[in-house]
């Protein structure tokens, strides 16, 4: 008998409309931006948004890392399996985000702020790199009181797996704490993403408080290095970092899994219940087929979580993540291919195993 997956996956993040454009290095230098980074907009960054719209061939794309990931997961899961929660304004941008979610079959439960516009994210693409500058606006006004309403808390009670991005530490750590404790107390799976280097750099206390509840932690190599620096690991070896994070204190009995992607390089997986670190090779997408890399990490998480929810082992979860990440980099922006998405495991995908 098939399991009931309605509402099985609930995610929280900042829903943002992406303003994406291919730019030159001069624009990055003008705003003191790195070619491959993610930051929150400061007042000096605000003129960047109209500049992209007026002076470049900007595209408006539905974004926000968490909503991107849940859209992808829903495309690979039975109908009505995933629900996304965040805050938006009451405007056309919010309708664009909701429309993109509905197209993927993703249910949304937005807190609507009538006083602020929906958040935006400037995506500056230079070759294979993307620099993200987020103007959270309404997204940063999300309040725990929204999900705490009995009609909304039913979503939490129904869910089996939670996914919250590190970006949400800047918005509602109270929500993260409540959902994490609910997951622990009810034997559910709580997953997070480091999301950006600034998260462990500037929100270390909140990250440290939450790590004991995390069952699966995602991140890329840059984010993992920032976490290692914040926690004084004294190493930049990704395999060692993954294992060190996996071995940090846990609030419950379940082992922790840490998954670190490295773009076209290998993906590293470490767990707290083994001294083996698994290293998975990536089949690179040919350069001539790459649209841009924005959204590839979100797609990896989407497919990984979908396969995990369907009961598949970690090898299959990683293989699916590589597959969907490769599909998304062939698109422009954080978009999934048109038509039905269906992952079929090769049955032979396996890592090299190293003991630490």
mmCIF file of C-alpha atoms in Angstrom:
data_model
loop_
_atom_site.group_PDB
_atom_site.id
_atom_site.type_symbol
_atom_site.label_atom_id
_atom_site.label_comp_id
_atom_site.label_asym_id
_atom_site.label_seq_id
_atom_site.Cartn_x
_atom_site.Cartn_y
_atom_site.Cartn_z
ATOM 1 C CA UNK A 1 0.000 0.000 0.000
ATOM 2 C CA UNK A 2 1.431 3.394 -1.020
ATOM 3 C CA UNK A 3 2.223 5.746 1.836
ATOM 4 C CA UNK A 4 0.232 8.953 2.207
ATOM 5 C CA UNK A 5 2.616 11.820 1.435
ATOM 6 C CA UNK A 6 0.149 14.701 1.471
ATOM 7 C CA UNK A 7 1.939 17.585 3.194
ATOM 8 C CA UNK A 8 4.915 15.359 3.991
ATOM 9 C CA UNK A 9 7.471 18.099 3.256
ATOM 10 C CA UNK A 10 7.196 21.605 4.717
ATOM 11 C CA UNK A 11 9.786 24.275 3.954
ATOM 12 C CA UNK A 12 10.524 27.779 5.208
ATOM 13 C CA UNK A 13 12.576 30.453 3.491
ATOM 14 C CA UNK A 14 12.376 33.950 2.032
ATOM 15 C CA UNK A 15 10.199 34.002 -1.123
ATOM 16 C CA UNK A 16 11.907 36.422 -3.519
ATOM 17 C CA UNK A 17 11.421 37.423 -7.125
ATOM 18 C CA UNK A 18 14.796 37.097 -8.849
ATOM 19 C CA UNK A 19 15.955 39.887 -11.168
ATOM 20 C CA UNK A 20 18.566 38.091 -13.242
ATOM 21 C CA UNK A 21 20.992 39.571 -15.768
ATOM 22 C CA UNK A 22 24.316 38.785 -17.406
ATOM 23 C CA UNK A 23 26.672 41.598 -16.380
ATOM 24 C CA UNK A 24 30.319 42.595 -16.637
ATOM 25 C CA UNK A 25 32.932 42.609 -13.905
ATOM 26 C CA UNK A 26 32.706 46.396 -13.757
ATOM 27 C CA UNK A 27 29.238 46.253 -12.212
ATOM 28 C CA UNK A 28 30.496 43.844 -9.554
ATOM 29 C CA UNK A 29 33.381 46.179 -8.782
ATOM 30 C CA UNK A 30 31.059 49.187 -8.638
ATOM 31 C CA UNK A 31 29.017 47.565 -5.874
ATOM 32 C CA UNK A 32 31.973 45.738 -4.266
ATOM 33 C CA UNK A 33 30.502 42.319 -4.936
ATOM 34 C CA UNK A 34 32.230 38.960 -5.270
ATOM 35 C CA UNK A 35 31.615 36.923 -8.416
ATOM 36 C CA UNK A 36 30.206 33.904 -6.553
ATOM 37 C CA UNK A 37 28.558 34.953 -3.317
ATOM 38 C CA UNK A 38 25.254 35.680 -1.583
ATOM 39 C CA UNK A 39 24.678 38.725 0.612
ATOM 40 C CA UNK A 40 21.874 40.812 2.057
ATOM 41 C CA UNK A 41 21.410 44.198 0.410
ATOM 42 C CA UNK A 42 22.656 47.260 2.281
ATOM 43 C CA UNK A 43 21.417 50.772 1.443
ATOM 44 C CA UNK A 44 24.319 51.243 -0.984
ATOM 45 C CA UNK A 45 23.102 48.222 -2.979
ATOM 46 C CA UNK A 46 19.550 49.435 -3.549
ATOM 47 C CA UNK A 47 20.330 51.383 -6.791
ATOM 48 C CA UNK A 48 21.558 48.087 -8.247
ATOM 49 C CA UNK A 49 18.003 46.788 -8.689
ATOM 50 C CA UNK A 50 16.705 49.550 -11.029
ATOM 51 C CA UNK A 51 20.088 49.518 -12.803
ATOM 52 C CA UNK A 52 19.617 45.856 -13.736
ATOM 53 C CA UNK A 53 16.086 46.525 -14.997
ATOM 54 C CA UNK A 54 16.918 49.698 -16.941
ATOM 55 C CA UNK A 55 20.417 48.994 -18.297
ATOM 56 C CA UNK A 56 20.596 45.222 -18.774
ATOM 57 C CA UNK A 57 18.442 42.509 -20.310
ATOM 58 C CA UNK A 58 16.982 41.536 -16.967
ATOM 59 C CA UNK A 59 14.687 38.556 -16.530
ATOM 60 C CA UNK A 60 12.163 38.209 -13.707
ATOM 61 C CA UNK A 61 12.214 34.698 -12.294
ATOM 62 C CA UNK A 62 10.490 33.099 -9.296
ATOM 63 C CA UNK A 63 13.097 32.591 -6.638
ATOM 64 C CA UNK A 64 14.059 32.264 -3.043
ATOM 65 C CA UNK A 65 16.236 29.212 -2.363
ATOM 66 C CA UNK A 66 13.686 27.379 -0.255
ATOM 67 C CA UNK A 67 10.785 27.830 -2.663
ATOM 68 C CA UNK A 68 13.068 26.792 -5.547
ATOM 69 C CA UNK A 69 13.949 23.574 -3.704
ATOM 70 C CA UNK A 70 10.366 22.761 -2.771
ATOM 71 C CA UNK A 71 9.140 23.394 -6.325
ATOM 72 C CA UNK A 72 11.642 20.814 -7.536
ATOM 73 C CA UNK A 73 10.822 18.326 -4.802
ATOM 74 C CA UNK A 74 7.108 18.568 -5.545
ATOM 75 C CA UNK A 75 7.761 17.852 -9.224
ATOM 76 C CA UNK A 76 9.296 14.513 -8.190
ATOM 77 C CA UNK A 77 6.759 13.599 -5.498
ATOM 78 C CA UNK A 78 3.073 12.632 -5.556
ATOM 79 C CA UNK A 79 0.585 15.486 -5.788
ATOM 80 C CA UNK A 80 0.237 17.779 -2.761
ATOM 81 C CA UNK A 81 3.333 16.427 -0.990
ATOM 82 C CA UNK A 82 5.064 19.761 -0.326
ATOM 83 C CA UNK A 83 4.087 23.066 1.295
ATOM 84 C CA UNK A 84 6.159 26.264 1.326
ATOM 85 C CA UNK A 85 5.893 28.947 4.016
ATOM 86 C CA UNK A 86 7.252 32.519 3.951
ATOM 87 C CA UNK A 87 6.213 36.183 3.819
ATOM 88 C CA UNK A 88 5.293 38.276 0.770
ATOM 89 C CA UNK A 89 3.684 41.618 0.016
ATOM 90 C CA UNK A 90 0.285 42.139 -1.548
ATOM 91 C CA UNK A 91 1.454 42.864 -5.085
ATOM 92 C CA UNK A 92 2.108 41.523 -8.565
ATOM 93 C CA UNK A 93 5.482 40.062 -7.543
ATOM 94 C CA UNK A 94 3.741 37.883 -4.966
ATOM 95 C CA UNK A 95 1.313 36.674 -7.606
ATOM 96 C CA UNK A 96 4.223 35.748 -9.889
ATOM 97 C CA UNK A 97 5.768 33.685 -7.070
ATOM 98 C CA UNK A 98 2.477 31.999 -6.266
ATOM 99 C CA UNK A 99 1.861 31.278 -9.938
ATOM 100 C CA UNK A 100 5.259 29.613 -10.341
ATOM 101 C CA UNK A 101 4.587 27.480 -7.273
ATOM 102 C CA UNK A 102 1.147 26.456 -8.511
ATOM 103 C CA UNK A 103 2.598 25.501 -11.902
ATOM 104 C CA UNK A 104 4.818 22.990 -10.085
ATOM 105 C CA UNK A 105 1.940 21.791 -7.925
ATOM 106 C CA UNK A 106 3.523 23.346 -4.829
ATOM 107 C CA UNK A 107 1.136 24.553 -2.147
ATOM 108 C CA UNK A 108 2.054 27.900 -0.547
ATOM 109 C CA UNK A 109 1.064 29.301 2.816
ATOM 110 C CA UNK A 110 2.250 32.911 2.688
ATOM 111 C CA UNK A 111 2.046 35.447 5.462
ATOM 112 C CA UNK A 112 0.955 38.589 3.581
ATOM 113 C CA UNK A 113 2.341 41.965 4.655
ATOM 114 C CA UNK A 114 0.269 44.819 3.234
ATOM 115 C CA UNK A 115 2.845 47.435 4.222
ATOM 116 C CA UNK A 116 5.913 46.123 2.370
ATOM 117 C CA UNK A 117 6.554 44.911 -1.169
ATOM 118 C CA UNK A 118 7.523 41.339 -1.968
ATOM 119 C CA UNK A 119 11.266 40.785 -1.665
ATOM 120 C CA UNK A 120 13.607 40.684 -4.630
ATOM 121 C CA UNK A 121 17.022 39.206 -5.321
ATOM 122 C CA UNK A 122 19.488 40.638 -7.839
ATOM 123 C CA UNK A 123 21.304 37.840 -9.682
ATOM 124 C CA UNK A 124 24.448 39.060 -11.399
ATOM 125 C CA UNK A 125 25.745 36.435 -13.789
ATOM 126 C CA UNK A 126 29.351 36.525 -15.001
ATOM 127 C CA UNK A 127 30.293 33.401 -16.946
ATOM 128 C CA UNK A 128 29.663 30.360 -14.716
ATOM 129 C CA UNK A 129 29.438 32.520 -11.584
ATOM 130 C CA UNK A 130 26.475 34.183 -9.945
ATOM 131 C CA UNK A 131 26.476 36.891 -7.291
ATOM 132 C CA UNK A 132 23.240 37.260 -5.326
ATOM 133 C CA UNK A 133 22.090 40.393 -3.501
ATOM 134 C CA UNK A 134 18.820 39.948 -1.619
ATOM 135 C CA UNK A 135 16.499 42.804 -0.687
ATOM 136 C CA UNK A 136 14.217 40.879 1.680
ATOM 137 C CA UNK A 137 11.563 43.553 2.236
ATOM 138 C CA UNK A 138 8.314 41.730 3.145
ATOM 139 C CA UNK A 139 10.165 38.404 3.482
ATOM 140 C CA UNK A 140 12.054 39.641 6.537
ATOM 141 C CA UNK A 141 8.823 40.416 8.383
ATOM 142 C CA UNK A 142 7.794 36.776 8.790
ATOM 143 C CA UNK A 143 6.570 36.083 12.319
ATOM 144 C CA UNK A 144 6.315 32.817 14.242
ATOM 145 C CA UNK A 145 2.762 33.811 15.170
ATOM 146 C CA UNK A 146 1.754 33.004 11.566
ATOM 147 C CA UNK A 147 2.696 29.318 11.658
ATOM 148 C CA UNK A 148 1.595 29.094 15.301
ATOM 149 C CA UNK A 149 -2.022 29.748 14.314
ATOM 150 C CA UNK A 150 -3.877 26.446 14.802
ATOM 151 C CA UNK A 151 -4.978 26.285 11.155
ATOM 152 C CA UNK A 152 -1.352 26.687 10.037
ATOM 153 C CA UNK A 153 0.269 24.558 12.743
ATOM 154 C CA UNK A 154 -1.696 21.623 11.306
ATOM 155 C CA UNK A 155 0.826 21.751 8.442
ATOM 156 C CA UNK A 156 3.615 21.119 10.960
ATOM 157 C CA UNK A 157 1.706 18.298 12.608
ATOM 158 C CA UNK A 158 1.028 16.617 9.269
ATOM 159 C CA UNK A 159 4.587 16.908 7.918
ATOM 160 C CA UNK A 160 7.219 14.191 8.063
ATOM 161 C CA UNK A 161 10.212 16.225 6.867
ATOM 162 C CA UNK A 162 11.137 19.886 7.342
ATOM 163 C CA UNK A 163 13.544 21.937 5.233
ATOM 164 C CA UNK A 164 14.625 25.413 6.352
ATOM 165 C CA UNK A 165 17.360 27.461 4.710
ATOM 166 C CA UNK A 166 20.042 29.253 6.679
ATOM 167 C CA UNK A 167 18.707 32.510 5.265
ATOM 168 C CA UNK A 168 15.773 32.152 7.661
ATOM 169 C CA UNK A 169 18.091 32.755 10.639
ATOM 170 C CA UNK A 170 17.970 36.417 9.590
ATOM 171 C CA UNK A 171 14.181 36.441 9.755
ATOM 172 C CA UNK A 172 12.623 34.132 12.348
ATOM 173 C CA UNK A 173 14.935 32.054 14.526
ATOM 174 C CA UNK A 174 11.916 31.518 16.783
ATOM 175 C CA UNK A 175 10.206 29.600 13.977
ATOM 176 C CA UNK A 176 13.322 27.504 13.344
ATOM 177 C CA UNK A 177 13.551 26.656 17.047
ATOM 178 C CA UNK A 178 9.880 25.665 17.337
ATOM 179 C CA UNK A 179 9.893 23.478 14.219
ATOM 180 C CA UNK A 180 13.196 21.836 15.184
ATOM 181 C CA UNK A 181 11.893 20.917 18.627
ATOM 182 C CA UNK A 182 8.638 19.614 17.169
ATOM 183 C CA UNK A 183 10.622 17.387 14.804
ATOM 184 C CA UNK A 184 12.737 16.012 17.655
ATOM 185 C CA UNK A 185 9.786 15.370 19.953
ATOM 186 C CA UNK A 186 7.793 13.608 17.223
ATOM 187 C CA UNK A 187 10.510 11.555 15.528
ATOM 188 C CA UNK A 188 10.444 13.582 12.306
ATOM 189 C CA UNK A 189 13.310 14.632 10.049
ATOM 190 C CA UNK A 190 14.658 18.186 10.397
ATOM 191 C CA UNK A 191 16.923 19.411 7.596
ATOM 192 C CA UNK A 192 18.665 22.714 6.943
ATOM 193 C CA UNK A 193 21.002 24.381 4.492
ATOM 194 C CA UNK A 194 23.954 26.589 5.443
ATOM 195 C CA UNK A 195 22.860 28.702 2.447
ATOM 196 C CA UNK A 196 25.588 31.396 2.436
ATOM 197 C CA UNK A 197 28.938 32.129 4.086
ATOM 198 C CA UNK A 198 27.497 35.082 6.017
ATOM 199 C CA UNK A 199 25.123 32.771 7.920
ATOM 200 C CA UNK A 200 27.769 31.062 10.093
ATOM 201 C CA UNK A 201 29.891 34.215 10.086
ATOM 202 C CA UNK A 202 27.251 36.534 11.529
ATOM 203 C CA UNK A 203 24.658 34.180 13.018
ATOM 204 C CA UNK A 204 26.974 31.694 14.704
ATOM 205 C CA UNK A 205 25.094 31.668 18.013
ATOM 206 C CA UNK A 206 21.788 30.792 16.339
ATOM 207 C CA UNK A 207 23.464 28.180 14.123
ATOM 208 C CA UNK A 208 25.202 26.609 17.117
ATOM 209 C CA UNK A 209 21.920 26.475 19.036
ATOM 210 C CA UNK A 210 20.149 24.748 16.136
ATOM 211 C CA UNK A 211 22.768 22.210 15.006
ATOM 212 C CA UNK A 212 21.858 19.624 17.691
ATOM 213 C CA UNK A 213 18.413 19.282 16.090
ATOM 214 C CA UNK A 214 19.601 18.962 12.487
ATOM 215 C CA UNK A 215 19.308 15.487 10.967
ATOM 216 C CA UNK A 216 20.544 16.447 7.480
ATOM 217 C CA UNK A 217 22.633 19.537 6.742
ATOM 218 C CA UNK A 218 23.318 20.715 3.198
ATOM 219 C CA UNK A 219 25.864 23.240 1.966
ATOM 220 C CA UNK A 220 28.446 23.937 -0.706
ATOM 221 C CA UNK A 221 32.203 24.066 -0.286
ATOM 222 C CA UNK A 222 32.347 27.838 0.293
ATOM 223 C CA UNK A 223 29.632 27.690 2.930
ATOM 224 C CA UNK A 224 31.251 24.683 4.590
ATOM 225 C CA UNK A 225 34.576 26.543 4.783
ATOM 226 C CA UNK A 226 32.815 29.527 6.397
ATOM 227 C CA UNK A 227 31.178 27.229 8.945
ATOM 228 C CA UNK A 228 34.534 25.614 9.709
ATOM 229 C CA UNK A 229 36.118 29.038 10.226
ATOM 230 C CA UNK A 230 33.295 30.182 12.511
ATOM 231 C CA UNK A 231 33.632 27.034 14.622
ATOM 232 C CA UNK A 232 37.469 27.143 14.638
ATOM 233 C CA UNK A 233 37.919 23.733 13.024
ATOM 234 C CA UNK A 234 41.377 24.733 11.801
ATOM 235 C CA UNK A 235 41.030 22.962 8.440
ATOM 236 C CA UNK A 236 39.806 23.639 4.919
ATOM 237 C CA UNK A 237 39.571 19.942 3.991
ATOM 238 C CA UNK A 238 35.921 19.475 2.966
ATOM 239 C CA UNK A 239 35.868 15.805 3.955
ATOM 240 C CA UNK A 240 37.173 16.609 7.432
ATOM 241 C CA UNK A 241 34.759 19.543 7.793
ATOM 242 C CA UNK A 242 31.785 17.374 6.821
ATOM 243 C CA UNK A 243 32.742 14.745 9.385
ATOM 244 C CA UNK A 244 33.413 17.309 12.115
ATOM 245 C CA UNK A 245 29.973 18.865 11.585
ATOM 246 C CA UNK A 246 28.325 15.439 11.548
ATOM 247 C CA UNK A 247 29.954 14.694 14.904
ATOM 248 C CA UNK A 248 28.800 17.896 16.630
ATOM 249 C CA UNK A 249 26.442 17.264 19.600
ATOM 250 C CA UNK A 250 22.977 15.899 18.769
ATOM 251 C CA UNK A 251 19.799 16.401 20.768
ATOM 252 C CA UNK A 252 18.343 13.021 19.796
ATOM 253 C CA UNK A 253 19.454 9.504 18.945
ATOM 254 C CA UNK A 254 19.249 9.721 15.150
ATOM 255 C CA UNK A 255 22.551 9.963 13.284
ATOM 256 C CA UNK A 256 23.278 13.220 11.468
ATOM 257 C CA UNK A 257 24.092 13.364 7.758
ATOM 258 C CA UNK A 258 26.122 16.230 6.263
ATOM 259 C CA UNK A 259 26.054 16.734 2.485
ATOM 260 C CA UNK A 260 28.530 19.140 0.865
ATOM 261 C CA UNK A 261 28.313 19.831 -2.863
ATOM 262 C CA UNK A 262 31.203 21.297 -4.841
ATOM 263 C CA UNK A 263 29.678 22.290 -8.163
ATOM 264 C CA UNK A 264 31.109 20.148 -10.947
ATOM 265 C CA UNK A 265 33.494 18.582 -8.458
ATOM 266 C CA UNK A 266 32.616 15.733 -6.112
ATOM 267 C CA UNK A 267 29.878 15.693 -3.480
ATOM 268 C CA UNK A 268 30.941 14.713 0.042
ATOM 269 C CA UNK A 269 28.687 12.925 2.537
ATOM 270 C CA UNK A 270 29.573 12.215 6.166
ATOM 271 C CA UNK A 271 27.475 10.759 8.963
ATOM 272 C CA UNK A 272 27.801 10.722 12.731
ATOM 273 C CA UNK A 273 27.458 6.924 12.947
ATOM 274 C CA UNK A 274 30.384 6.034 10.672
ATOM 275 C CA UNK A 275 34.048 6.943 10.331
ATOM 276 C CA UNK A 276 33.690 6.610 6.560
ATOM 277 C CA UNK A 277 33.243 9.638 4.324
ATOM 278 C CA UNK A 278 31.559 9.021 0.991
ATOM 279 C CA UNK A 279 32.789 10.968 -2.063
ATOM 280 C CA UNK A 280 30.552 10.976 -5.139
ATOM 281 C CA UNK A 281 31.894 11.939 -8.568
ATOM 282 C CA UNK A 282 29.898 14.428 -10.649
ATOM 283 C CA UNK A 283 29.378 14.064 -14.388
ATOM 284 C CA UNK A 284 30.013 17.654 -15.553
ATOM 285 C CA UNK A 285 27.586 19.343 -17.911
ATOM 286 C CA UNK A 286 29.365 20.322 -21.167
ATOM 287 C CA UNK A 287 30.139 24.049 -21.195
ATOM 288 C CA UNK A 288 28.183 24.633 -24.381
ATOM 289 C CA UNK A 289 25.036 23.267 -22.679
ATOM 290 C CA UNK A 290 25.225 25.465 -19.574
ATOM 291 C CA UNK A 291 22.643 28.246 -19.282
ATOM 292 C CA UNK A 292 23.747 29.414 -15.843
ATOM 293 C CA UNK A 293 24.422 27.773 -12.502
ATOM 294 C CA UNK A 294 21.806 29.648 -10.487
ATOM 295 C CA UNK A 295 19.490 27.211 -8.716
ATOM 296 C CA UNK A 296 21.669 24.122 -9.160
ATOM 297 C CA UNK A 297 22.209 23.735 -5.425
ATOM 298 C CA UNK A 298 18.488 24.127 -4.745
ATOM 299 C CA UNK A 299 17.752 21.481 -7.382
ATOM 300 C CA UNK A 300 20.213 19.101 -5.724
ATOM 301 C CA UNK A 301 18.410 19.505 -2.400
ATOM 302 C CA UNK A 302 15.033 19.093 -4.134
ATOM 303 C CA UNK A 303 15.899 15.740 -5.665
ATOM 304 C CA UNK A 304 17.805 14.506 -2.613
ATOM 305 C CA UNK A 305 14.873 15.206 -0.283
ATOM 306 C CA UNK A 306 12.325 13.786 -2.708
ATOM 307 C CA UNK A 307 14.193 10.497 -2.926
ATOM 308 C CA UNK A 308 14.729 10.466 0.837
ATOM 309 C CA UNK A 309 10.994 10.945 1.425
ATOM 310 C CA UNK A 310 10.305 8.104 -1.022
ATOM 311 C CA UNK A 311 12.505 5.873 1.117
ATOM 312 C CA UNK A 312 15.631 5.567 -1.015
ATOM 313 C CA UNK A 313 19.211 5.233 0.344
ATOM 314 C CA UNK A 314 21.748 8.043 0.305
ATOM 315 C CA UNK A 315 23.487 6.823 -2.884
ATOM 316 C CA UNK A 316 20.236 7.212 -4.814
ATOM 317 C CA UNK A 317 19.506 10.568 -3.155
ATOM 318 C CA UNK A 318 22.885 11.965 -4.255
ATOM 319 C CA UNK A 319 22.565 10.516 -7.767
ATOM 320 C CA UNK A 320 19.173 12.191 -8.103
ATOM 321 C CA UNK A 321 20.614 15.467 -6.814
ATOM 322 C CA UNK A 322 23.378 15.390 -9.411
ATOM 323 C CA UNK A 323 20.865 14.603 -12.161
ATOM 324 C CA UNK A 324 18.438 17.411 -11.325
ATOM 325 C CA UNK A 325 21.252 19.909 -10.674
ATOM 326 C CA UNK A 326 22.572 19.092 -14.153
ATOM 327 C CA UNK A 327 19.134 19.636 -15.670
ATOM 328 C CA UNK A 328 18.765 23.041 -14.020
ATOM 329 C CA UNK A 329 22.167 24.397 -15.106
ATOM 330 C CA UNK A 330 21.015 23.818 -18.669
ATOM 331 C CA UNK A 331 18.240 26.387 -18.064
ATOM 332 C CA UNK A 332 18.408 30.143 -17.620
ATOM 333 C CA UNK A 333 17.771 30.955 -13.975
ATOM 334 C CA UNK A 334 16.416 28.635 -11.296
ATOM 335 C CA UNK A 335 13.993 26.918 -13.648
ATOM 336 C CA UNK A 336 13.138 23.250 -14.087
ATOM 337 C CA UNK A 337 12.753 21.645 -17.526
ATOM 338 C CA UNK A 338 9.294 21.731 -19.078
ATOM 339 C CA UNK A 339 7.287 18.546 -19.072
ATOM 340 C CA UNK A 340 7.219 15.665 -16.622
ATOM 341 C CA UNK A 341 10.294 15.223 -14.456
ATOM 342 C CA UNK A 342 11.134 11.623 -13.692
ATOM 343 C CA UNK A 343 14.298 10.310 -12.098
ATOM 344 C CA UNK A 344 15.436 6.778 -12.823
ATOM 345 C CA UNK A 345 18.377 5.502 -10.799
ATOM 346 C CA UNK A 346 21.161 3.765 -12.684
ATOM 347 C CA UNK A 347 21.423 1.160 -9.955
ATOM 348 C CA UNK A 348 25.204 1.385 -10.140
ATOM 349 C CA UNK A 349 25.972 4.868 -8.788
ATOM 350 C CA UNK A 350 28.418 4.497 -5.908
ATOM 351 C CA UNK A 351 30.978 6.631 -4.084
ATOM 352 C CA UNK A 352 34.588 6.175 -3.234
ATOM 353 C CA UNK A 353 34.841 5.621 0.512
ATOM 354 C CA UNK A 354 37.509 7.110 2.745
ATOM 355 C CA UNK A 355 38.033 6.524 6.449
ATOM 356 C CA UNK A 356 38.940 9.471 8.653
#
